[in-house]
XYZ file of C-alpha atoms in Angstrom:
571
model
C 124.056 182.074 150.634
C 126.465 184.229 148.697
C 128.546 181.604 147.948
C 125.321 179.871 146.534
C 124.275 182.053 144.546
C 127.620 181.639 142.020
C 127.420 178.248 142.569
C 123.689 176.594 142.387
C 124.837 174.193 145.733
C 123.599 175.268 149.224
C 124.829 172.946 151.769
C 122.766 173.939 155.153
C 123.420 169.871 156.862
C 124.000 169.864 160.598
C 122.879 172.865 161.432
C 120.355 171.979 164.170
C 117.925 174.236 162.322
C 113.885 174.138 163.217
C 112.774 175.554 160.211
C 113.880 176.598 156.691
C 114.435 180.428 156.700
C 112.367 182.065 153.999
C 115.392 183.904 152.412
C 116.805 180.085 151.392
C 113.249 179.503 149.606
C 113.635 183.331 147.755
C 116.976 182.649 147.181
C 116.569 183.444 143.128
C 114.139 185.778 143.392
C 115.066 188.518 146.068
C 117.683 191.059 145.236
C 120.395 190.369 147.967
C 120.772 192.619 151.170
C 124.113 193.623 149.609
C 122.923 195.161 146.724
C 121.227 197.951 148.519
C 124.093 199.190 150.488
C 126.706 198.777 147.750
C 125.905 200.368 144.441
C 129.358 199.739 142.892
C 129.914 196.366 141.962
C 132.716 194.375 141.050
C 132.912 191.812 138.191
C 132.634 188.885 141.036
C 129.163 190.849 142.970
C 127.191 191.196 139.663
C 124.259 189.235 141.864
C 121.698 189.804 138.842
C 123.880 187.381 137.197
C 123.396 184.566 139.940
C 123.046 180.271 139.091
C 119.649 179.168 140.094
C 120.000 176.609 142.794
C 120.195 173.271 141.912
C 121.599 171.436 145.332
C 119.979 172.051 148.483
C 121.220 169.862 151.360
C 119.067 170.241 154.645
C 120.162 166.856 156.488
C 120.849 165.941 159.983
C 118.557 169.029 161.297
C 115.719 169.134 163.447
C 112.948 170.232 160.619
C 109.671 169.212 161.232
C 107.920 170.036 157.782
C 109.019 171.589 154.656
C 107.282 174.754 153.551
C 105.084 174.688 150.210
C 107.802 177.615 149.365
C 110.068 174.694 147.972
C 108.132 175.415 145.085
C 110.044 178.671 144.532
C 112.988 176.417 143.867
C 112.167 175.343 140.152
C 115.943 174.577 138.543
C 116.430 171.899 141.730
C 117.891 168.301 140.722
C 118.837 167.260 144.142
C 117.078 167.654 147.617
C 118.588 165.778 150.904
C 116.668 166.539 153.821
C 117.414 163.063 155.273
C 118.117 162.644 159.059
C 115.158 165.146 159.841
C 112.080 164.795 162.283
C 109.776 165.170 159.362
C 105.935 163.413 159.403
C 105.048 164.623 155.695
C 106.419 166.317 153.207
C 104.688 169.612 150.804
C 102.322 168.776 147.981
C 104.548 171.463 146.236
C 107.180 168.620 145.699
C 105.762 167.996 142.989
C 106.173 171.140 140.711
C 109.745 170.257 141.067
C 110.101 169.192 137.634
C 113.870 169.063 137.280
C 114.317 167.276 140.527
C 116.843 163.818 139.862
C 117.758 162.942 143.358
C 115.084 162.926 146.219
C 116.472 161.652 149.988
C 114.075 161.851 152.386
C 115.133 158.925 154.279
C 115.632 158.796 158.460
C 112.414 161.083 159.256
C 108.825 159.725 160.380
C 106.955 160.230 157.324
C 103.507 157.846 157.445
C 102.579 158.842 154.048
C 103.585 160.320 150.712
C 102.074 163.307 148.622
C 100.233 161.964 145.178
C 102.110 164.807 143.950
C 105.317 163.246 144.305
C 104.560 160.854 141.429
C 104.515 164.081 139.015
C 107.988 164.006 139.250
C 108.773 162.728 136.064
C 112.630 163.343 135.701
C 113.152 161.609 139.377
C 116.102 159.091 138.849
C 116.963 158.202 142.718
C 114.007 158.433 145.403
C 115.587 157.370 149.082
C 112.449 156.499 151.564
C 113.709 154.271 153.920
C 113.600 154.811 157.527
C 110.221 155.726 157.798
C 106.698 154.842 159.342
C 105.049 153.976 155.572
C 102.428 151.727 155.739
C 101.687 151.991 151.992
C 103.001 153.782 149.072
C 100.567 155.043 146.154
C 99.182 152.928 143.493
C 100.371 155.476 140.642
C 103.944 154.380 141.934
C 104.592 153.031 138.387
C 104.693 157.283 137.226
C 108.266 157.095 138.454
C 109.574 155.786 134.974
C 112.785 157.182 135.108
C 113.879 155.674 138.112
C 116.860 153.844 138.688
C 117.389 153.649 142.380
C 114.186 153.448 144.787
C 115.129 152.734 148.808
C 112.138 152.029 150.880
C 113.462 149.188 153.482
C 112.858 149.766 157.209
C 109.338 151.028 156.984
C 105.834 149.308 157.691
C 104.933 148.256 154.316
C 102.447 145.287 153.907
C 102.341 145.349 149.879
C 103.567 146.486 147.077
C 101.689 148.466 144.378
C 101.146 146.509 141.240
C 102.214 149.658 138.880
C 105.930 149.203 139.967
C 106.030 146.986 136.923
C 106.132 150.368 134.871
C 109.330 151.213 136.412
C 111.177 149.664 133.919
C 114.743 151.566 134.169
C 114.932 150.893 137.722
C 118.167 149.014 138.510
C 118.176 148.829 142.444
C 115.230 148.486 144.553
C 115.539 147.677 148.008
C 112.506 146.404 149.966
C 114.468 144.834 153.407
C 112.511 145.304 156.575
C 109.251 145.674 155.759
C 106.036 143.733 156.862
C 105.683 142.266 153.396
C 104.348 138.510 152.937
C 104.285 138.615 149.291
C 105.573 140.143 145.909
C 103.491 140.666 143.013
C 104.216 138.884 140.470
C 104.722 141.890 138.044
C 107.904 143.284 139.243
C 109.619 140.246 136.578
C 108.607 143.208 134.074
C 111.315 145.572 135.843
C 113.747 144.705 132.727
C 116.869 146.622 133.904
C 116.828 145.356 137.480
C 120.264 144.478 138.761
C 119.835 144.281 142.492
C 116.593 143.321 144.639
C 116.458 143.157 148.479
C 113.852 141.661 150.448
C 115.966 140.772 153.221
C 113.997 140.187 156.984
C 110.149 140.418 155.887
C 107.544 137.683 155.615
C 107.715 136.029 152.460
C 106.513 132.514 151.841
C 107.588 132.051 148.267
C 108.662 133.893 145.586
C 106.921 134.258 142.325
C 107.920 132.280 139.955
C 108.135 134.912 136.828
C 110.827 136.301 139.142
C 112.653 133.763 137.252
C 112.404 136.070 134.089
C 114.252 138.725 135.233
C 117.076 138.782 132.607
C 119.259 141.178 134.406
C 119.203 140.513 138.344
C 122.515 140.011 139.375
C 121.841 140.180 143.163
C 118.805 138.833 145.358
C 118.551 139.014 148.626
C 116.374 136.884 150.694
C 117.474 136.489 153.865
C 115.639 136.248 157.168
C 111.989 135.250 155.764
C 109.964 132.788 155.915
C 110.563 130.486 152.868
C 110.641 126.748 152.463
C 111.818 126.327 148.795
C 114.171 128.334 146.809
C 112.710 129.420 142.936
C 113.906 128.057 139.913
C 115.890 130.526 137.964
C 115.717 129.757 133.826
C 116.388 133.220 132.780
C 118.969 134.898 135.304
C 121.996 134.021 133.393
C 123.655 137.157 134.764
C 123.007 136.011 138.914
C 126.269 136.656 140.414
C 124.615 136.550 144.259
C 121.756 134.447 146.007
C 121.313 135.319 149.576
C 118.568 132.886 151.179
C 120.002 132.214 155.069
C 118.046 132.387 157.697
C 114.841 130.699 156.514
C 113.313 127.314 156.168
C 114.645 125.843 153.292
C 114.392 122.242 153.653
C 115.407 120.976 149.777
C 118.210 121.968 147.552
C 116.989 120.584 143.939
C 119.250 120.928 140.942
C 116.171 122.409 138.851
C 117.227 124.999 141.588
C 120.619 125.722 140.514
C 121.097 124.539 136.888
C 120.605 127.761 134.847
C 122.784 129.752 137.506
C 125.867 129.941 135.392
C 126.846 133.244 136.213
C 126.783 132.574 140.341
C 129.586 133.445 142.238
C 128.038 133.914 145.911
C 125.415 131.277 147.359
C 124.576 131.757 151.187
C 121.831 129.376 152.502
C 123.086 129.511 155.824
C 120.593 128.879 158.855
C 118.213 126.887 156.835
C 116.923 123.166 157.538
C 118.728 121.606 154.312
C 118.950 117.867 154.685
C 121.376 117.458 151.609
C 123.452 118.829 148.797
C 122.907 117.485 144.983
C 125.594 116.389 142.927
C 124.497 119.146 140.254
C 126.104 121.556 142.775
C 129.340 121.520 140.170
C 127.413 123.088 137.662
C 128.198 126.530 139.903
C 131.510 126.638 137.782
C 131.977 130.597 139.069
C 131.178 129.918 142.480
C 133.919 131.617 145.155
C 131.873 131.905 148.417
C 129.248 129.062 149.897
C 127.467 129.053 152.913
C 125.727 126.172 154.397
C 126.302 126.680 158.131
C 123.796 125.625 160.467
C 121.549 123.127 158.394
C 121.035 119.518 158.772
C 123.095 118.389 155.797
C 124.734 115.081 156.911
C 126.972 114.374 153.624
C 128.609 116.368 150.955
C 128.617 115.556 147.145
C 132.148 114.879 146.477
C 131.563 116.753 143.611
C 131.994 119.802 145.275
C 135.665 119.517 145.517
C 135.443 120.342 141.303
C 134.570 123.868 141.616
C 137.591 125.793 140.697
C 137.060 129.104 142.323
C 135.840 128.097 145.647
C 137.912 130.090 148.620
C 135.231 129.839 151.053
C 132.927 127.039 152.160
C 131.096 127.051 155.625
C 130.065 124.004 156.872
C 130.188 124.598 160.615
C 126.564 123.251 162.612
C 126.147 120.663 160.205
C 125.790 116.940 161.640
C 128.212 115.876 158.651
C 129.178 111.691 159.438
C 131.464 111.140 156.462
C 133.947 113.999 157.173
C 136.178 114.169 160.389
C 135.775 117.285 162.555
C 139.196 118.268 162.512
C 139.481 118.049 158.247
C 136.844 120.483 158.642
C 138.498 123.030 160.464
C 141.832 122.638 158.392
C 140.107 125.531 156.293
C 138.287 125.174 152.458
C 141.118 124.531 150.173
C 141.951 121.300 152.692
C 138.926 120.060 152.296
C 138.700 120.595 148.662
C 141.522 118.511 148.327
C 140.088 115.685 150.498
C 136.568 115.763 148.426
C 138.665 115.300 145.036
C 140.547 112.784 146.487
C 137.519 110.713 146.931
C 136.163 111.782 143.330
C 139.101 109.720 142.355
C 137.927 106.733 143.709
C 140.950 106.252 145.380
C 139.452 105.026 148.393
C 140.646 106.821 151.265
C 142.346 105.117 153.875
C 140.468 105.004 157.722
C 142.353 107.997 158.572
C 140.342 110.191 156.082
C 143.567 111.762 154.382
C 143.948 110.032 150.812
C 146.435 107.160 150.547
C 149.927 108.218 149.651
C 150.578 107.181 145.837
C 152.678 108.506 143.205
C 149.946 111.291 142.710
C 150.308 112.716 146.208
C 154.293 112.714 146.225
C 155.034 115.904 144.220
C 153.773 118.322 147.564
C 156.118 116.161 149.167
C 158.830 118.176 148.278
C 159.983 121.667 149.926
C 157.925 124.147 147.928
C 154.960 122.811 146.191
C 154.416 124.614 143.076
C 151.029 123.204 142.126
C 149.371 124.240 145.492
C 150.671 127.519 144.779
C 149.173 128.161 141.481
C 146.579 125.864 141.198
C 144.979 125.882 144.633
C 146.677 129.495 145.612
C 147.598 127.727 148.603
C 151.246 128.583 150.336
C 151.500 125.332 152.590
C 154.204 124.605 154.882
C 152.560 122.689 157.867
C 153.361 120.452 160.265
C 157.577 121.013 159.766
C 158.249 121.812 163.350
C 159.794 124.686 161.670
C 161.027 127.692 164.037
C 161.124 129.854 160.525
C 159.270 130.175 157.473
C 161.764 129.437 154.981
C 161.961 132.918 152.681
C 162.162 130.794 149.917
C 158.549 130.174 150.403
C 157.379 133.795 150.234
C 159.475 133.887 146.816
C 157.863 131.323 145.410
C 154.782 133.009 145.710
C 155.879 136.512 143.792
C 153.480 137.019 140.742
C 150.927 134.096 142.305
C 148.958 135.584 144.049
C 147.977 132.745 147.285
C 144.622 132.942 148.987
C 145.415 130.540 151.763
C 147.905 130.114 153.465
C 148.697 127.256 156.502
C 151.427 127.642 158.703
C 149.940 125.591 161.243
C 151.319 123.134 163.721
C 155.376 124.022 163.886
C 157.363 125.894 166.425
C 157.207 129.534 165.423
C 157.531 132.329 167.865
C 156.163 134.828 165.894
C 154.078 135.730 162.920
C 156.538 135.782 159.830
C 156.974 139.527 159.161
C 157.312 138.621 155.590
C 153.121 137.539 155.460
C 152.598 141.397 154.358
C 153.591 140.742 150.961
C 150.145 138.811 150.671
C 148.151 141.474 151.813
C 146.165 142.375 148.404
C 145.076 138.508 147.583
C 145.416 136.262 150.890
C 141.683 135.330 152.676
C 142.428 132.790 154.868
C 145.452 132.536 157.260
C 145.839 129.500 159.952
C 149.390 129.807 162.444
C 147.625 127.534 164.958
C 149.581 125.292 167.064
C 152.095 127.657 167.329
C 154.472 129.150 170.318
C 153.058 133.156 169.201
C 152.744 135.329 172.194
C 151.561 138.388 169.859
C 150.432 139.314 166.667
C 152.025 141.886 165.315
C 150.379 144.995 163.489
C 151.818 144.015 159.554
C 148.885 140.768 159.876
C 146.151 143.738 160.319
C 147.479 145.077 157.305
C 145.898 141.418 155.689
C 142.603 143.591 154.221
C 141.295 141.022 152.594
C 141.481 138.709 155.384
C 138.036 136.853 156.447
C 139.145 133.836 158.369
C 141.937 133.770 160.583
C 143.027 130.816 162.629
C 145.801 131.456 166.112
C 144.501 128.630 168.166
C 147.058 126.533 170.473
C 149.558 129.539 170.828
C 150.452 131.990 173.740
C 148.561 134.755 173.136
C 147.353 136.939 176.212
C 145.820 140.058 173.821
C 145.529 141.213 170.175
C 146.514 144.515 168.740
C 143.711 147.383 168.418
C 144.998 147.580 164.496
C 142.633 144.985 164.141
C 140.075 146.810 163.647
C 140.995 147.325 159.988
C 140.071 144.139 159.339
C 136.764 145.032 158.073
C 136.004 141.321 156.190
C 137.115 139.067 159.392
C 134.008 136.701 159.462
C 135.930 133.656 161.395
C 138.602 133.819 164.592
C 139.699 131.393 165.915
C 141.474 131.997 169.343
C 140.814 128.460 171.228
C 143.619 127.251 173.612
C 145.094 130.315 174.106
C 146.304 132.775 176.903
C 143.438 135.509 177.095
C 142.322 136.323 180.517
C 140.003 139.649 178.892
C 137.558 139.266 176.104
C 139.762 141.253 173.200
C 137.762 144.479 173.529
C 138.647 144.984 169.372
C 136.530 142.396 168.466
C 133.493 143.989 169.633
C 134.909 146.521 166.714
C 134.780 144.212 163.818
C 131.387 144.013 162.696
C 131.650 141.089 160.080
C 132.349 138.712 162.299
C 130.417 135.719 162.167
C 131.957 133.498 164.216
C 134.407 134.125 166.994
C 135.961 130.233 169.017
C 137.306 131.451 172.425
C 137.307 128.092 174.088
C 139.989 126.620 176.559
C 140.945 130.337 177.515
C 140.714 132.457 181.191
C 138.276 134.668 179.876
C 136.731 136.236 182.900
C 133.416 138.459 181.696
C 131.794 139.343 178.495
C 130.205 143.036 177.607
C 126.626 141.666 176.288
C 125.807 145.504 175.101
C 128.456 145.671 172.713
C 127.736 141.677 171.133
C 124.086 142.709 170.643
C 125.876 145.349 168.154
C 127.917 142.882 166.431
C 124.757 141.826 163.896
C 126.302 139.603 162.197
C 127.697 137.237 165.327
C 126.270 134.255 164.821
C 128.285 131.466 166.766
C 130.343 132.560 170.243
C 132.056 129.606 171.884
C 133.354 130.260 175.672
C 133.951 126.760 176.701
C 135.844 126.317 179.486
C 136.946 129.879 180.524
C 136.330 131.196 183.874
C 132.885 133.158 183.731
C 131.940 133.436 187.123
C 128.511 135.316 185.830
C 126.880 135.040 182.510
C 125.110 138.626 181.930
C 121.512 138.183 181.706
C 121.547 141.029 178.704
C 123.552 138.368 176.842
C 119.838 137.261 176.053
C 118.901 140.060 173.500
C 121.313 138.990 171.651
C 119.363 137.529 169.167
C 121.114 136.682 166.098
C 123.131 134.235 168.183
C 122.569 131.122 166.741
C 124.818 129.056 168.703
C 126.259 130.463 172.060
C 128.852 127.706 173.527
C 129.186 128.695 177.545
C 129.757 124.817 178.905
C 132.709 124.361 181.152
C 132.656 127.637 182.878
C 132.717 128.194 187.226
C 128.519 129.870 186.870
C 125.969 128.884 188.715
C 122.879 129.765 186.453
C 122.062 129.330 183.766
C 122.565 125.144 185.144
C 123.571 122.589 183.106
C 120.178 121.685 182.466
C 119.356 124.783 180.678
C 122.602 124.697 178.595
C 122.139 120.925 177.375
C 118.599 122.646 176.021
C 120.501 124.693 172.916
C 120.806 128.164 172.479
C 117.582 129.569 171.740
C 116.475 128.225 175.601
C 119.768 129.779 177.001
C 118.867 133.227 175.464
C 115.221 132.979 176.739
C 116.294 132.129 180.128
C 118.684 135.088 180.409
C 116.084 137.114 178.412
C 113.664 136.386 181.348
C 116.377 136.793 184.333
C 116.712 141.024 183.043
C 115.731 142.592 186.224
């Protein structure tokens, strides 16, 4: 409290406290206990000269309610009291007129004061976590605004006023009960970022299109069946729209997207991909898994700054399974190969002609810096040539495919790539370990070891916080790597053709991105019924493997009847 006073910040988190003691709410208006036993004061104890308080941090406490004494507090600009057991909050809030930063998320309020919208300086207001089942129509008072949180709660609707809140720049709305948006919100000019991830939305307004300055939308896990047309976001850098039932892909959808750079329609029920898709010039990530897109646009193969393209769950006829798995930059190549009109020969690879023959020689220069691709496959090398790694010096390589030749280990010299390299295959290899310097690979998102001799992987590999793909098929393990369950980006993890022996379904269901697990022919002599409650499985591989239940029968019905079976098998 002392220290408080000189400062203006009182940090009181974590202190398991019930209840606010009153001297906190009189902190500028009592004379301090020290002053009457200590008449002579030094320079540093002249408490008459005290800072009003202007931070008070009461989070991760057990407070039920906040006292109408908050009032007492006038020169406040921030108040946490998130991570609290509160089920309202004081009508007092609102004489707070300084207040900037309001977090009362993580607590189980079910309503909040009128009051609160008096607050006319409030720039940040954090809600989510709660039990609100509506917010008040004068929610549009806020103008000031810039930041407004209030996903996870019970909200059915929206209140038309938050088309006031015009300086409002991120508003997140994710897991809520909400079925539609009003059309108004277009009128939230300085919006940059908009989340509506898992609710119930059917469509999308169309003015949405208006919104000059969205740069990120998230849509994931609802209920729609078209995407909106976008004239006005020229500044759309992200699209987020897996997980619901998106059946077309126009190019009125996409042609005004100029700015795009992410596009992730995974999970959807698209049937095809237009030709317009070049327009995306910026585009660097797409994600198409699990639709029912049959053919690509060869087109595709023209966008320049493409690193990642998922494809897997897609009953694709014109491209051969194992061109697919050769990684983005391979297939790329393939696609503008058949842009050409060259007419590929039956193999699917394009025809050797004098175009193909400069990568025929040791270091190929143009893969480097055009396709930031270090190559040097298939050479039944037992080293990585350094000369290789020099080439790459000021070029900074996002892929690199050392696949199918006879090394026993991971080329110590792959550290070098660490700040730019995304996607790494060593598969058909003789590697009995990876060593720690390939968890130093941060930016690492897809990683490819399968057909090698590995029995375990390091617990460094946790660090790699943007794995999405591993694939460890045809290898050595006889344990589930217990440091996968650690890396919660990953998306898919391919585990067939191993010795795999049991799975821990409790820490999967944590892993909420997981969305494909292939155990093919391991030896699971049980499949965990808890395994079921794992819901965000999406496709869950287990043929091939000693169990009994679930039978064959069951299995040959997809995932979704595997998980209900071992849903309904929980004792």
């Amino acid at each position: 409290i002392r220290g408080a006073r000189k400062s203006g910040h009182l940090n009181l988190s974590g202190r398991n406290l019930s209840e606010v003691p009153q001297h906190v709410w009189r902190i500028n208006l009592d004379t301090p206990e020290e002053a009457h036993q200590n008449l002579s004061f030094g320079a540093a104890d002249r408490w008459w000269e005290q800072t009003d308080l202007t931070k008070l941090i009461l989070a991760s406490n057990k407070l039920q309610c906040l006292s109408e004494d908050v009032q007492l507090l006038p020169a406040l600009t921030l108040l946490d009291v998130h991570d609290n057991q509160l089920t309202s909050l004081p009508s007092a809030l609102g004489q707070l007129e300084n207040l900037q930063k309001l977090d009362v998320s993580h607590n189980k309020l079910t309503s909040i004061p009128e009051e609160l919208l008096q607050l006319s300086h409030l720039r940040s207001l954090l809600l989510h976590h709660n039990q609100l089942s509506h917010l008040p129509d004068g929610f549009g008072q806020l103008v000031h605004l810039e930041e407004l949180d209030v996903s996870n709660n019970q909200l059915t609707d929206i209140p038309t006023s938050f088309a006031l809140l015009i300086n409002l720049v991120r508003l997140n709305l994710s897991c809520n009960q909400l079925r539609n948006l009003p059309a108004d919100i277009s009128a939230m000019k300085s919006l940059r970022q908009l989340d509506c991830t898992k609710n119930y939305l059917e469509t999308v307004p169309s003015k949405l299109a208006t919104m000059a300055a969205l740069e990120q939308l998230y849509l994931r896990k609802n209920k729609l069946r078209s995407l909106p047309e976008f004239p006005s976001c020229k500044l759309l850098k992200e699209l987020h729209a897996g997980e619901n039932q998106i059946e077309t892909l126009n190019a009125e959808n996409l042609k005004h997207l100029n700015s795009l750079s992410v596009l992730e329609l995974r999970d959807n029920k698209i049937k095809s991909v237009p030709d317009e898709i070049a327009v995306l010039q910026k585009l660097e990530r797409l994600d198409l898994a699990n639709n029912d897109i049959s053919r690509l646009p060869y087109t595709l193969g023209n966008l320049p700054h493409l690193k990642f393209l998922a494809l897997e769950g897609n009953p694709l006829r014109t491209i051969r399974r194992d061109l697919l798995e050769k990684g983005t930059q391979e297939l790329l190549k393939y696609l503008r190969s058949r842009i050409q009109g060259d007419g590929a020969s039956p193999s699917g690879e394009p025809p050797a002609t004098a175009m193909t023959l400069p990568s025929e020689a040791r270091i190929n220069m143009h893969a480097i810096t055009a396709l930031k691709l270090l190559d040097y496959s298939e050479k039944q090398a037992a080293v990585i040539p350094d000369e290789m790694f020099d080439a790459v010096r000021s070029h900074p390589v996002t892929t690199l495919n050392f696949s199918k030749n006879q090394l026993n280990q991971v080329p110590p010299r792959i550290v070098e790539l660490k700040d730019s390299v995304c996607d790494v295959s060593l598969g058909f290899n003789k590697i009995s370990s990876l060593p720690s310097e390939l968890c130093m690979l941060h930016k690492l998102t897809h990683l490819d070891v399968r057909n090698n001799f590995l029995t375990s992987l390091p617990e460094e590999m946790e660090s790699l916080t943007r794995l999405q793909i591993i694939n460890l098929s045809f290898n050595r393990f006889k344990l589930f790597p217990s440091v996968l369950y650690r890396i919660l980006a990953l998306e898919t993890i391919l585990l067939s053709n191993n010795q795999v022996g049991s799975i821990d379904p409790l820490q999967l269901k944590k892993m909420d991105n997981l969305g494909t697990l292939d155990l093919q022919n391991n030896d699971l002599l049980q499949v965990p019924p808890e395994l079921g409650n794992c819901e965000n499985l999406r496709t869950l591989l287990l043929e091939g493997n000693p169990f009994r239940t679930p039978r064959a029968a069951v299995l040959a019905k997809g995932t979704a009847a595997v998980l209900e079976y071992l849903r309904s098998r929980i004792p």
